[in-house]
Short mmCIF file of N, CA, C and O in Angstrom, two decimals:
data_model
loop_
_atom_site.label_atom_id
_atom_site.label_comp_id
_atom_site.label_asym_id
_atom_site.label_seq_id
_atom_site.Cartn_x
_atom_site.Cartn_y
_atom_site.Cartn_z
N HIS C 1 0.82 -1.21 0.00
CA HIS C 1 0.00 0.00 0.00
C HIS C 1 0.85 1.26 0.00
O HIS C 1 0.38 2.33 0.35
N CYS C 2 2.08 1.13 -0.37
CA CYS C 2 2.97 2.29 -0.46
C CYS C 2 2.85 2.87 -1.87
O CYS C 2 2.85 2.13 -2.85
N PRO C 3 2.73 4.19 -1.99
CA PRO C 3 2.61 4.77 -3.32
C PRO C 3 3.89 4.59 -4.14
O PRO C 3 4.96 4.37 -3.58
N GLU C 4 3.75 4.66 -5.45
CA GLU C 4 4.92 4.58 -6.33
C GLU C 4 5.94 5.64 -5.92
O GLU C 4 5.57 6.78 -5.61
N GLN C 5 7.18 5.26 -5.87
CA GLN C 5 8.28 6.11 -5.43
C GLN C 5 8.20 6.45 -3.94
O GLN C 5 8.86 7.37 -3.47
N GLY C 6 7.37 5.74 -3.20
CA GLY C 6 7.26 5.94 -1.76
C GLY C 6 8.43 5.30 -1.03
O GLY C 6 9.32 4.70 -1.64
N LYS C 7 8.41 5.41 0.26
CA LYS C 7 9.49 4.86 1.09
C LYS C 7 8.91 3.87 2.10
O LYS C 7 7.81 4.05 2.60
N ILE C 8 9.71 2.85 2.39
CA ILE C 8 9.35 1.86 3.40
C ILE C 8 10.55 1.72 4.34
O ILE C 8 11.69 1.64 3.89
N ARG C 9 10.27 1.72 5.64
CA ARG C 9 11.31 1.52 6.65
C ARG C 9 10.92 0.35 7.53
O ARG C 9 9.77 0.23 7.92
N VAL C 10 11.90 -0.48 7.84
CA VAL C 10 11.69 -1.59 8.76
C VAL C 10 12.77 -1.50 9.82
O VAL C 10 13.96 -1.47 9.50
N ILE C 11 12.35 -1.44 11.07
CA ILE C 11 13.27 -1.35 12.20
C ILE C 11 12.97 -2.54 13.10
O ILE C 11 11.82 -2.76 13.48
N THR C 12 14.02 -3.29 13.43
CA THR C 12 13.81 -4.47 14.28
C THR C 12 14.69 -4.40 15.52
O THR C 12 15.73 -3.76 15.53
N SER C 13 14.22 -5.06 16.55
CA SER C 13 14.98 -5.28 17.77
C SER C 13 14.50 -6.62 18.31
O SER C 13 13.55 -7.19 17.78
N PRO C 14 15.13 -7.15 19.34
CA PRO C 14 14.71 -8.47 19.84
C PRO C 14 13.25 -8.55 20.28
O PRO C 14 12.65 -9.61 20.22
N ASP C 15 12.66 -7.43 20.70
CA ASP C 15 11.29 -7.49 21.21
C ASP C 15 10.26 -6.72 20.39
O ASP C 15 9.11 -6.61 20.79
N ARG C 16 10.66 -6.19 19.21
CA ARG C 16 9.70 -5.43 18.41
C ARG C 16 10.11 -5.31 16.96
O ARG C 16 11.29 -5.41 16.62
N ILE C 17 9.13 -5.07 16.12
CA ILE C 17 9.32 -4.74 14.71
C ILE C 17 8.48 -3.51 14.43
O ILE C 17 7.31 -3.44 14.83
N GLU C 18 9.06 -2.54 13.76
CA GLU C 18 8.30 -1.37 13.32
C GLU C 18 8.41 -1.29 11.81
O GLU C 18 9.51 -1.30 11.26
N ILE C 19 7.27 -1.23 11.15
CA ILE C 19 7.22 -1.08 9.71
C ILE C 19 6.53 0.24 9.43
O ILE C 19 5.43 0.50 9.94
N ALA C 20 7.18 1.07 8.62
CA ALA C 20 6.62 2.38 8.30
C ALA C 20 6.66 2.57 6.78
O ALA C 20 7.61 2.16 6.13
N ASN C 21 5.61 3.15 6.25
CA ASN C 21 5.59 3.48 4.83
C ASN C 21 4.91 4.83 4.61
O ASN C 21 4.06 5.23 5.38
N THR C 22 5.34 5.49 3.54
CA THR C 22 4.74 6.77 3.20
C THR C 22 3.35 6.54 2.64
O THR C 22 3.03 5.47 2.14
N GLY C 23 2.54 7.57 2.73
CA GLY C 23 1.19 7.51 2.19
C GLY C 23 0.32 8.59 2.79
O GLY C 23 0.71 9.26 3.75
N ASP C 24 -0.84 8.76 2.19
CA ASP C 24 -1.79 9.74 2.69
C ASP C 24 -2.36 9.27 4.02
O ASP C 24 -2.44 8.07 4.30
N ALA C 25 -2.79 10.23 4.81
CA ALA C 25 -3.41 9.92 6.11
C ALA C 25 -4.69 9.12 5.88
O ALA C 25 -5.31 9.18 4.81
N LEU C 26 -5.09 8.37 6.90
CA LEU C 26 -6.34 7.61 6.83
C LEU C 26 -7.53 8.54 6.66
O LEU C 26 -7.52 9.67 7.15
N THR C 27 -8.55 8.03 5.99
CA THR C 27 -9.79 8.81 5.84
C THR C 27 -10.88 8.28 6.75
O THR C 27 -12.04 8.58 6.56
N PHE C 28 -10.49 7.46 7.73
CA PHE C 28 -11.42 6.97 8.73
C PHE C 28 -10.68 6.91 10.07
O PHE C 28 -9.46 7.07 10.13
N ASP C 29 -11.41 6.71 11.12
CA ASP C 29 -10.88 6.71 12.48
C ASP C 29 -9.84 5.61 12.66
O ASP C 29 -10.09 4.45 12.32
N GLU C 30 -8.68 5.96 13.20
CA GLU C 30 -7.60 4.99 13.44
C GLU C 30 -8.05 3.81 14.28
O GLU C 30 -7.54 2.70 14.11
N GLU C 31 -8.99 4.02 15.18
CA GLU C 31 -9.46 2.94 16.05
C GLU C 31 -10.13 1.82 15.25
O GLU C 31 -10.23 0.70 15.74
N LYS C 32 -10.56 2.11 14.03
CA LYS C 32 -11.24 1.12 13.20
C LYS C 32 -10.28 0.41 12.24
O LYS C 32 -10.69 -0.47 11.49
N LEU C 33 -9.02 0.76 12.27
CA LEU C 33 -8.04 0.25 11.31
C LEU C 33 -7.92 -1.27 11.33
O LEU C 33 -7.77 -1.90 10.29
N PHE C 34 -7.99 -1.89 12.49
CA PHE C 34 -7.80 -3.33 12.60
C PHE C 34 -9.11 -4.11 12.50
O PHE C 34 -9.13 -5.31 12.74
N ARG C 35 -10.19 -3.44 12.13
CA ARG C 35 -11.47 -4.12 11.88
C ARG C 35 -11.51 -4.54 10.42
O ARG C 35 -11.04 -3.82 9.54
N ARG C 36 -12.10 -5.67 10.16
CA ARG C 36 -12.14 -6.15 8.78
C ARG C 36 -13.04 -5.29 7.89
O ARG C 36 -14.07 -4.78 8.34
N PHE C 37 -12.60 -5.14 6.68
CA PHE C 37 -13.32 -4.44 5.62
C PHE C 37 -13.71 -3.01 5.98
O PHE C 37 -14.75 -2.52 5.57
N GLN C 38 -12.86 -2.32 6.74
CA GLN C 38 -13.14 -0.93 7.07
C GLN C 38 -13.02 -0.10 5.79
O GLN C 38 -12.03 -0.19 5.08
N LYS C 39 -14.02 0.70 5.51
CA LYS C 39 -14.04 1.52 4.30
C LYS C 39 -13.73 2.97 4.62
O LYS C 39 -13.96 3.45 5.72
N SER C 40 -13.27 3.65 3.60
CA SER C 40 -13.03 5.08 3.68
C SER C 40 -14.34 5.81 3.92
O SER C 40 -15.40 5.35 3.51
N GLN C 41 -14.28 6.96 4.57
CA GLN C 41 -15.47 7.77 4.77
C GLN C 41 -15.87 8.46 3.48
O GLN C 41 -16.98 8.94 3.34
N ASP C 42 -14.96 8.51 2.51
CA ASP C 42 -15.23 9.09 1.21
C ASP C 42 -16.04 8.08 0.41
O ASP C 42 -15.54 7.03 0.02
N SER C 43 -17.29 8.37 0.16
CA SER C 43 -18.17 7.41 -0.50
C SER C 43 -17.76 7.12 -1.94
O SER C 43 -18.18 6.14 -2.53
N LEU C 44 -16.91 7.97 -2.53
CA LEU C 44 -16.45 7.75 -3.90
C LEU C 44 -15.25 6.80 -3.96
O LEU C 44 -14.90 6.29 -5.01
N SER C 45 -14.62 6.57 -2.84
CA SER C 45 -13.44 5.72 -2.78
C SER C 45 -13.85 4.26 -2.72
O SER C 45 -14.75 3.89 -1.98
N SER C 46 -13.18 3.42 -3.50
CA SER C 46 -13.47 1.99 -3.44
C SER C 46 -12.49 1.28 -2.52
O SER C 46 -12.57 0.08 -2.34
N GLY C 47 -11.55 2.03 -1.95
CA GLY C 47 -10.52 1.43 -1.12
C GLY C 47 -11.01 1.05 0.25
O GLY C 47 -12.00 1.56 0.75
N GLY C 48 -10.32 0.12 0.85
CA GLY C 48 -10.60 -0.31 2.19
C GLY C 48 -9.41 -1.11 2.66
O GLY C 48 -8.46 -1.32 1.90
N ASN C 49 -9.43 -1.57 3.87
CA ASN C 49 -8.27 -2.31 4.35
C ASN C 49 -8.48 -3.82 4.36
O ASN C 49 -7.63 -4.55 4.82
N GLY C 50 -9.59 -4.31 3.85
CA GLY C 50 -9.78 -5.75 3.69
C GLY C 50 -9.65 -6.52 4.98
O GLY C 50 -10.05 -6.07 6.05
N LEU C 51 -9.06 -7.71 4.87
CA LEU C 51 -8.93 -8.61 6.01
C LEU C 51 -7.55 -8.60 6.64
O LEU C 51 -7.38 -9.03 7.78
N GLY C 52 -6.53 -8.15 5.93
CA GLY C 52 -5.15 -8.29 6.37
C GLY C 52 -4.87 -7.82 7.77
O GLY C 52 -4.32 -8.57 8.59
N LEU C 53 -5.23 -6.59 8.10
CA LEU C 53 -4.92 -6.06 9.43
C LEU C 53 -5.80 -6.69 10.51
O LEU C 53 -5.37 -6.82 11.66
N ALA C 54 -6.99 -7.13 10.15
CA ALA C 54 -7.83 -7.85 11.12
C ALA C 54 -7.19 -9.19 11.46
O ALA C 54 -7.19 -9.63 12.62
N ILE C 55 -6.60 -9.86 10.46
CA ILE C 55 -5.90 -11.12 10.71
C ILE C 55 -4.67 -10.88 11.57
O ILE C 55 -4.41 -11.63 12.52
N VAL C 56 -3.90 -9.84 11.26
CA VAL C 56 -2.74 -9.49 12.08
C VAL C 56 -3.15 -9.27 13.52
O VAL C 56 -2.51 -9.77 14.45
N SER C 57 -4.24 -8.55 13.72
CA SER C 57 -4.73 -8.28 15.07
C SER C 57 -5.08 -9.57 15.81
O SER C 57 -4.75 -9.73 16.99
N GLN C 58 -5.73 -10.50 15.12
CA GLN C 58 -6.10 -11.78 15.74
C GLN C 58 -4.87 -12.60 16.10
O GLN C 58 -4.81 -13.22 17.17
N ILE C 59 -3.88 -12.62 15.22
CA ILE C 59 -2.63 -13.34 15.51
C ILE C 59 -1.96 -12.74 16.74
O ILE C 59 -1.51 -13.47 17.64
N CYS C 60 -1.91 -11.42 16.80
CA CYS C 60 -1.29 -10.75 17.96
C CYS C 60 -2.04 -11.09 19.24
O CYS C 60 -1.43 -11.34 20.27
N GLU C 61 -3.36 -11.09 19.16
CA GLU C 61 -4.16 -11.43 20.35
C GLU C 61 -3.88 -12.86 20.79
O GLU C 61 -3.71 -13.13 21.99
N THR C 62 -3.80 -13.78 19.84
CA THR C 62 -3.55 -15.19 20.15
C THR C 62 -2.21 -15.39 20.86
O THR C 62 -2.10 -16.13 21.82
N PHE C 63 -1.17 -14.69 20.37
CA PHE C 63 0.17 -14.86 20.93
C PHE C 63 0.52 -13.83 22.00
O PHE C 63 1.65 -13.77 22.47
N ARG C 64 -0.46 -13.01 22.36
CA ARG C 64 -0.30 -11.97 23.37
C ARG C 64 0.77 -10.94 22.99
O ARG C 64 1.55 -10.47 23.82
N TYR C 65 0.80 -10.62 21.71
CA TYR C 65 1.65 -9.54 21.21
C TYR C 65 0.80 -8.27 21.20
O TYR C 65 -0.42 -8.32 21.32
N THR C 66 1.45 -7.15 21.02
CA THR C 66 0.75 -5.88 20.90
C THR C 66 1.03 -5.29 19.54
O THR C 66 2.18 -5.24 19.10
N ILE C 67 -0.01 -4.86 18.85
CA ILE C 67 0.14 -4.18 17.57
C ILE C 67 -0.47 -2.78 17.72
O ILE C 67 -1.52 -2.62 18.32
N SER C 68 0.24 -1.80 17.23
CA SER C 68 -0.29 -0.43 17.30
C SER C 68 0.00 0.29 15.99
O SER C 68 0.83 -0.14 15.19
N TYR C 69 -0.70 1.39 15.82
CA TYR C 69 -0.59 2.19 14.60
C TYR C 69 -0.52 3.65 14.97
O TYR C 69 -1.18 4.10 15.90
N GLN C 70 0.26 4.40 14.21
CA GLN C 70 0.23 5.86 14.29
C GLN C 70 0.66 6.44 12.96
O GLN C 70 1.38 5.80 12.19
N TYR C 71 0.17 7.62 12.66
CA TYR C 71 0.54 8.32 11.44
C TYR C 71 1.25 9.59 11.85
O TYR C 71 0.71 10.40 12.60
N LYS C 72 2.51 9.73 11.41
CA LYS C 72 3.23 10.96 11.73
C LYS C 72 4.25 11.25 10.64
O LYS C 72 4.83 10.33 10.06
N GLU C 73 4.40 12.51 10.35
CA GLU C 73 5.37 13.01 9.37
C GLU C 73 5.26 12.30 8.03
O GLU C 73 6.27 11.97 7.39
N GLY C 74 4.03 12.01 7.59
CA GLY C 74 3.80 11.40 6.29
C GLY C 74 4.00 9.91 6.22
O GLY C 74 3.94 9.32 5.14
N PHE C 75 4.24 9.26 7.36
CA PHE C 75 4.46 7.82 7.41
C PHE C 75 3.39 7.12 8.26
O PHE C 75 3.03 7.62 9.32
N HIS C 76 2.93 5.98 7.77
CA HIS C 76 2.10 5.08 8.55
C HIS C 76 3.07 4.18 9.31
O HIS C 76 3.95 3.56 8.71
N HIS C 77 2.92 4.09 10.63
CA HIS C 77 3.81 3.27 11.48
C HIS C 77 2.99 2.16 12.12
O HIS C 77 2.02 2.42 12.83
N PHE C 78 3.42 0.91 11.86
CA PHE C 78 2.84 -0.25 12.52
C PHE C 78 3.91 -0.82 13.42
O PHE C 78 5.02 -1.14 12.96
N ILE C 79 3.61 -0.94 14.70
CA ILE C 79 4.58 -1.39 15.69
C ILE C 79 4.07 -2.66 16.35
O ILE C 79 2.98 -2.68 16.93
N LEU C 80 4.87 -3.71 16.22
CA LEU C 80 4.54 -5.01 16.80
C LEU C 80 5.49 -5.28 17.93
O LEU C 80 6.71 -5.29 17.74
N ILE C 81 4.95 -5.47 19.14
CA ILE C 81 5.76 -5.72 20.32
C ILE C 81 5.50 -7.14 20.78
O ILE C 81 4.36 -7.55 20.96
N PHE C 82 6.59 -7.89 20.99
CA PHE C 82 6.49 -9.31 21.31
C PHE C 82 6.41 -9.62 22.79
O PHE C 82 6.26 -10.76 23.16
N LYS C 83 6.52 -8.65 23.66
CA LYS C 83 6.48 -8.92 25.10
C LYS C 83 5.06 -9.16 25.56
O LYS C 83 4.15 -8.59 25.15
#
């Protein structure tokens, strides 16, 4: 989901992985990001986040990991903590 000529960063440590990519800010509430088939508030947009992040959330819950999201400085940041 990174735009053409966009940037992707991956930072790892023994207890976490952070994946960040450039892109436009979300057009819906961040709290709904990990729900399946969340759609944009823009009724003209056909985009949505499908099942992927909902599956990630379920895997994290099963293994007692923590997944979080934030958007800052033009990057979407997904942070997975293994503790």
